[in-house]
Coordinates of N, CA and C in Angstrom, one line a residue:
E1 N -20.4 120.3 -105.6 CA -21.4 119.4 -105.5 C -19.8 117.7 -105.5
A2 N -18.8 117.7 -105.6 CA -18.4 116.0 -105.6 C -18.1 116.3 -104.0
A3 N -17.8 116.8 -103.5 CA -17.1 116.6 -102.1 C -18.8 116.7 -101.6
L4 N -20.1 117.1 -101.7 CA -20.7 116.4 -100.9 C -21.6 115.0 -101.6
E5 N -21.1 114.8 -102.4 CA -21.7 113.6 -103.1 C -20.7 112.5 -102.1
Q6 N -19.3 112.7 -102.4 CA -18.3 112.0 -101.5 C -19.0 111.8 -99.5
V7 N -19.4 112.7 -99.1 CA -19.9 113.0 -97.8 C -21.0 111.8 -98.0
K8 N -21.7 111.7 -99.0 CA -23.3 111.1 -98.9 C -22.7 109.7 -99.2
Q9 N -21.8 109.7 -100.5 CA -21.1 107.8 -100.3 C -20.1 107.1 -98.8
S10 N -19.6 108.1 -98.2 CA -19.0 108.0 -96.7 C -20.1 107.9 -96.2
E11 N -21.2 108.3 -96.0 CA -22.8 108.0 -95.0 C -23.3 106.8 -94.9
R12 N -23.1 106.8 -96.8 CA -24.4 105.0 -96.6 C -22.8 104.0 -96.7
Q13 N -22.0 104.0 -96.8 CA -21.1 103.6 -96.1 C -20.9 102.6 -94.6
G14 N -21.0 103.7 -93.8 CA -21.6 103.8 -92.8 C -22.5 103.3 -92.7
V15 N -23.3 103.4 -92.7 CA -24.7 103.1 -92.6 C -24.8 101.4 -93.1
S16 N -23.8 100.7 -94.1 CA -24.0 100.0 -94.5 C -23.5 98.6 -93.7
Q17 N -22.0 99.7 -92.6 CA -20.9 98.8 -92.0 C -21.7 98.7 -89.8
L18 N -22.2 99.5 -90.6 CA -23.6 99.4 -88.9 C -24.9 98.2 -89.0
E19 N -25.0 98.4 -90.0 CA -26.3 97.5 -90.9 C -25.9 96.2 -90.6
V20 N -24.3 95.8 -90.9 CA -23.7 94.2 -90.9 C -23.0 94.5 -89.4
T21 N -22.7 95.2 -89.0 CA -22.5 95.3 -86.8 C -23.7 94.7 -86.5
V22 N -25.2 95.4 -86.5 CA -25.9 95.4 -86.1 C -26.6 93.5 -86.5
N23 N -26.7 93.5 -87.6 CA -27.3 92.2 -87.5 C -26.3 91.0 -87.3
A24 N -25.3 91.3 -87.5 CA -24.1 90.0 -86.2 C -24.4 89.9 -85.1
L25 N -24.5 90.9 -84.3 CA -24.6 91.2 -82.8 C -26.1 90.4 -83.0
I26 N -27.2 90.9 -83.6 CA -28.7 90.3 -83.4 C -28.9 88.5 -83.5
Q27 N -27.6 88.1 -84.5 CA -27.8 86.8 -84.6 C -26.3 86.5 -83.2
T28 N -25.4 86.5 -82.8 CA -24.7 86.4 -82.0 C -26.1 86.6 -80.7
Q29 N -26.5 87.4 -80.6 CA -27.9 87.2 -79.6 C -28.5 86.2 -79.3
E30 N -29.0 85.4 -80.9 CA -30.0 84.8 -81.0 C -29.3 83.2 -80.4
Q31 N -28.0 83.4 -80.5 CA -26.8 81.8 -80.7 C -26.8 81.4 -79.0
L32 N -26.7 83.1 -77.8 CA -26.7 82.8 -77.3 C -27.2 82.5 -76.3
Q33 N -28.8 83.0 -76.7 CA -30.0 82.6 -76.6 C -30.3 80.7 -76.4
A34 N -30.0 81.0 -77.7 CA -30.1 79.0 -78.2 C -29.1 78.0 -76.9
A35 N -28.3 79.4 -77.2 CA -27.3 78.0 -75.4 C -27.7 78.6 -74.4
K36 N -28.8 79.5 -74.2 CA -29.1 78.9 -72.4 C -29.7 78.2 -72.0
D37 N -30.6 78.3 -73.6 CA -31.9 77.4 -73.5 C -31.5 75.8 -74.0
E38 N -29.9 75.5 -74.4 CA -29.6 74.4 -74.5 C -29.6 73.5 -73.4
K39 N -28.4 74.9 -72.5 CA -27.8 74.5 -70.9 C -28.8 74.5 -70.6
K40 N -30.4 74.9 -70.3 CA -31.6 75.1 -69.2 C -32.0 73.5 -69.5
K41 N -32.1 72.8 -70.5 CA -32.5 71.9 -71.2 C -31.9 70.0 -70.6
V42 N -30.6 70.9 -70.4 CA -29.8 70.1 -69.8 C -29.2 69.8 -68.8
K43 N -29.6 70.8 -67.8 CA -29.7 70.7 -66.3 C -31.1 70.2 -66.6
N44 N -31.5 70.8 -66.6 CA -33.4 69.9 -66.3 C -33.2 68.3 -66.3
E45 N -33.0 67.9 -67.5 CA -32.9 66.6 -67.8 C -31.9 65.5 -66.9
N46 N -30.6 66.4 -66.5 CA -29.8 66.1 -65.3 C -30.2 65.7 -64.0
Q47 N -31.2 67.4 -63.9 CA -31.4 67.1 -62.5 C -33.6 65.6 -62.4
D48 N -33.3 65.3 -63.9 CA -34.0 64.1 -64.2 C -33.4 63.1 -64.2
D49 N -32.5 62.6 -64.4 CA -31.6 61.5 -63.7 C -31.2 61.9 -62.1
I50 N -31.2 63.1 -61.8 CA -30.3 62.8 -60.6 C -31.4 62.0 -59.6
L51 N -33.1 62.4 -59.9 CA -34.1 62.3 -59.4 C -34.5 60.4 -59.6
V52 N -34.0 60.2 -60.8 CA -34.2 58.9 -60.9 C -33.6 57.6 -60.4
G53 N -32.1 58.5 -60.2 CA -31.2 57.9 -59.7 C -31.8 57.6 -57.9
E54 N -32.1 58.3 -57.6 CA -32.3 58.7 -55.7 C -33.3 57.9 -55.6
K55 N -34.2 57.5 -56.7 CA -35.7 56.9 -56.9 C -35.2 55.3 -56.5
L56 N -34.4 55.2 -57.8 CA -33.7 53.6 -57.6 C -32.7 53.1 -56.3
R57 N -32.4 53.8 -55.8 CA -30.8 53.8 -54.5 C -32.2 53.9 -53.6
E58 N -32.9 54.3 -53.3 CA -34.6 54.3 -52.9 C -34.4 53.0 -52.1
A59 N -35.7 52.6 -54.0 CA -36.1 50.4 -54.3 C -34.9 50.3 -53.8
K60 N -33.7 50.1 -53.8 CA -32.7 49.1 -53.8 C -33.1 48.5 -52.7
S61 N -32.4 50.0 -51.8 CA -32.0 49.5 -50.3 C -33.7 48.9 -49.7
K62 N -34.9 49.2 -50.1 CA -35.6 49.0 -49.5 C -36.2 47.0 -49.7
N63 N -35.3 47.3 -50.8 CA -34.9 45.5 -51.1 C -34.5 44.4 -51.0
V64 N -32.8 45.7 -50.6 CA -32.8 44.7 -49.4 C -32.9 44.5 -48.4
A65 N -33.1 45.3 -48.1 CA -34.2 45.8 -46.5 C -35.3 44.6 -46.3
I66 N -35.3 44.4 -47.4 CA -36.9 43.3 -46.8 C -36.3 41.9 -47.5
D67 N -35.2 41.5 -48.7 CA -34.5 40.6 -48.2 C -33.8 40.0 -47.5
E68 N -33.0 40.8 -46.8 CA -32.3 40.7 -45.6 C -33.2 40.4 -44.2
G69 N -34.6 40.9 -44.3 CA -35.1 40.4 -43.5 C -36.3 40.0 -43.0
A70 N -37.6 41.0 -43.7 CA -39.1 39.7 -43.4 C -38.7 38.7 -44.3
F71 N -38.0 38.3 -45.5 CA -37.8 37.7 -46.9 C -36.8 36.1 -46.1
C72 N -36.0 37.3 -45.0 CA -34.4 35.6 -44.8 C -35.1 35.2 -43.4
C73 N -35.9 36.3 -43.3 CA -36.5 34.9 -41.8 C -37.5 34.7 -42.1
L74 N -38.6 34.7 -42.7 CA -39.6 33.9 -43.4 C -39.0 32.2 -44.3
L75 N -38.2 32.6 -44.8 CA -37.4 31.2 -45.9 C -37.1 30.7 -45.0
N76 N -36.1 31.3 -44.2 CA -35.1 30.1 -43.3 C -36.4 29.9 -41.6
G77 N -37.6 29.7 -41.6 CA -38.1 30.0 -40.1 C -37.3 30.0 -38.7
S78 N -36.9 31.2 -39.0 CA -36.3 31.9 -37.3 C -37.2 32.6 -36.9
W79 N -38.5 33.1 -37.0 CA -39.3 34.0 -36.8 C -39.2 33.4 -34.9
T80 N -39.6 34.4 -33.8 CA -38.9 33.4 -32.7 C -41.0 33.5 -31.6
S81 N -41.2 33.8 -32.8 CA -43.6 34.2 -32.2 C -44.0 34.3 -33.6
T82 N -45.5 34.1 -33.3 CA -45.9 34.1 -33.9 C -46.8 35.2 -34.6
E83 N -46.7 36.1 -33.3 CA -46.3 37.7 -33.6 C -45.9 37.9 -34.6
E84 N -44.4 37.5 -34.6 CA -43.6 38.4 -35.4 C -43.2 37.2 -36.6
R85 N -44.6 36.1 -37.1 CA -44.5 35.6 -38.2 C -45.3 36.8 -39.4
K86 N -46.3 37.0 -37.9 CA -47.0 37.0 -39.3 C -46.9 38.9 -39.5
E87 N -45.9 39.4 -38.9 CA -45.8 41.0 -39.3 C -44.9 41.0 -40.4
K88 N -43.2 39.7 -40.4 CA -43.1 39.4 -41.2 C -43.6 39.3 -42.2
L89 N -44.5 38.2 -42.7 CA -45.8 38.1 -44.1 C -46.2 39.3 -44.2
A90 N -46.7 39.6 -43.0 CA -47.6 40.8 -43.5 C -46.8 42.4 -44.4
T91 N -45.3 42.2 -43.9 CA -44.6 43.2 -44.7 C -44.5 42.7 -45.7
L92 N -44.0 41.5 -45.8 CA -42.7 41.3 -47.5 C -44.7 41.3 -48.6
K93 N -45.6 40.9 -48.1 CA -46.2 41.3 -48.6 C -46.9 42.7 -49.1
E94 N -46.7 43.3 -48.8 CA -46.7 44.8 -48.8 C -46.5 45.1 -49.3
Y95 N -44.8 44.7 -49.1 CA -43.8 44.9 -50.4 C -43.4 44.4 -51.9
L96 N -44.6 43.2 -52.3 CA -44.8 42.5 -52.9 C -46.0 43.4 -54.2
Q97 N -46.3 43.7 -53.7 CA -48.0 44.4 -53.7 C -47.2 46.1 -54.2
E98 N -46.4 46.1 -53.5 CA -46.0 48.1 -53.6 C -44.7 46.9 -55.3
I99 N -44.8 46.4 -55.4 CA -44.1 46.7 -56.9 C -44.7 45.7 -57.8
G100 N -45.4 45.2 -57.5 CA -46.6 45.1 -59.1 C -46.7 43.6 -59.0
T101 N -46.1 43.0 -57.8 CA -46.1 41.9 -58.1 C -47.4 40.9 -58.4
E102 N -47.6 40.1 -59.4 CA -49.6 39.6 -59.4 C -49.6 39.2 -58.1
K103 N -51.3 38.5 -58.1 CA -51.5 38.9 -57.0 C -51.2 37.2 -56.3
T104 N -51.1 36.2 -57.2 CA -51.3 35.0 -57.3 C -49.9 35.0 -57.0
L105 N -49.0 35.2 -57.2 CA -47.4 35.6 -56.2 C -47.7 36.0 -54.7
V106 N -47.7 36.6 -54.6 CA -48.5 37.4 -53.5 C -49.3 36.9 -52.8
A107 N -50.1 36.2 -52.8 CA -51.1 35.0 -52.2 C -49.7 34.2 -51.6
A108 N -49.3 33.0 -52.5 CA -48.1 31.9 -52.6 C -47.1 32.8 -51.6
A109 N -47.0 33.7 -50.8 CA -45.5 34.0 -50.2 C -46.4 33.7 -48.6
D110 N -48.0 33.4 -48.9 CA -48.6 32.8 -47.8 C -47.8 30.9 -47.2
G111 N -47.3 30.6 -48.1 CA -46.4 29.5 -47.7 C -45.0 29.3 -47.5
L112 N -45.1 30.6 -46.7 CA -43.6 31.1 -46.0 C -44.1 31.0 -44.0
M113 N -45.2 30.3 -44.8 CA -45.6 31.0 -42.8 C -45.3 29.3 -41.7
T114 N -44.9 28.5 -42.5 CA -44.1 27.3 -42.1 C -43.1 27.3 -42.7
K115 N -42.7 26.5 -41.3 CA -41.1 26.7 -40.7 C -40.4 25.3 -42.1
P116 N -39.2 25.7 -43.2 CA -38.6 25.2 -43.9 C -38.3 23.0 -44.0
E117 N -38.5 22.8 -42.8 CA -38.3 20.9 -42.5 C -39.7 20.8 -42.5
V118 N -41.2 22.0 -42.9 CA -42.1 20.9 -42.8 C -42.6 21.2 -43.7
R119 N -41.9 22.5 -45.1 CA -41.8 22.8 -45.7 C -41.3 21.7 -46.8
G120 N -40.5 21.3 -46.5 CA -39.9 20.4 -47.7 C -38.7 21.2 -47.8
D121 N -38.0 21.5 -47.5 CA -36.9 22.8 -47.9 C -35.6 22.4 -47.1

């Protein structure tokens, strides 16, 4: 009987150690899953940041093109024809509307249809 009791005690210890190991494994798997979820979240946030950066670069590029193109031409009065002046003004006004400029300010751009010397610049 003593031998049988020792075997049972040994089995109980084995089962107890197995439970500890299984619980540790489960906890490690949960931590791994949490780390994977966090990595995915960070990756998505980084992707969002990349997209925002691309949009900002596009907006800046468009702003520079308008500033150096249509606006500069109208401001300096360097258009060569009435048609070119109308196109530049339409381009400028369309851009101002795209970026949410107040309607009165968009309408004020019409003042650029006259040469700087006539405007008093």
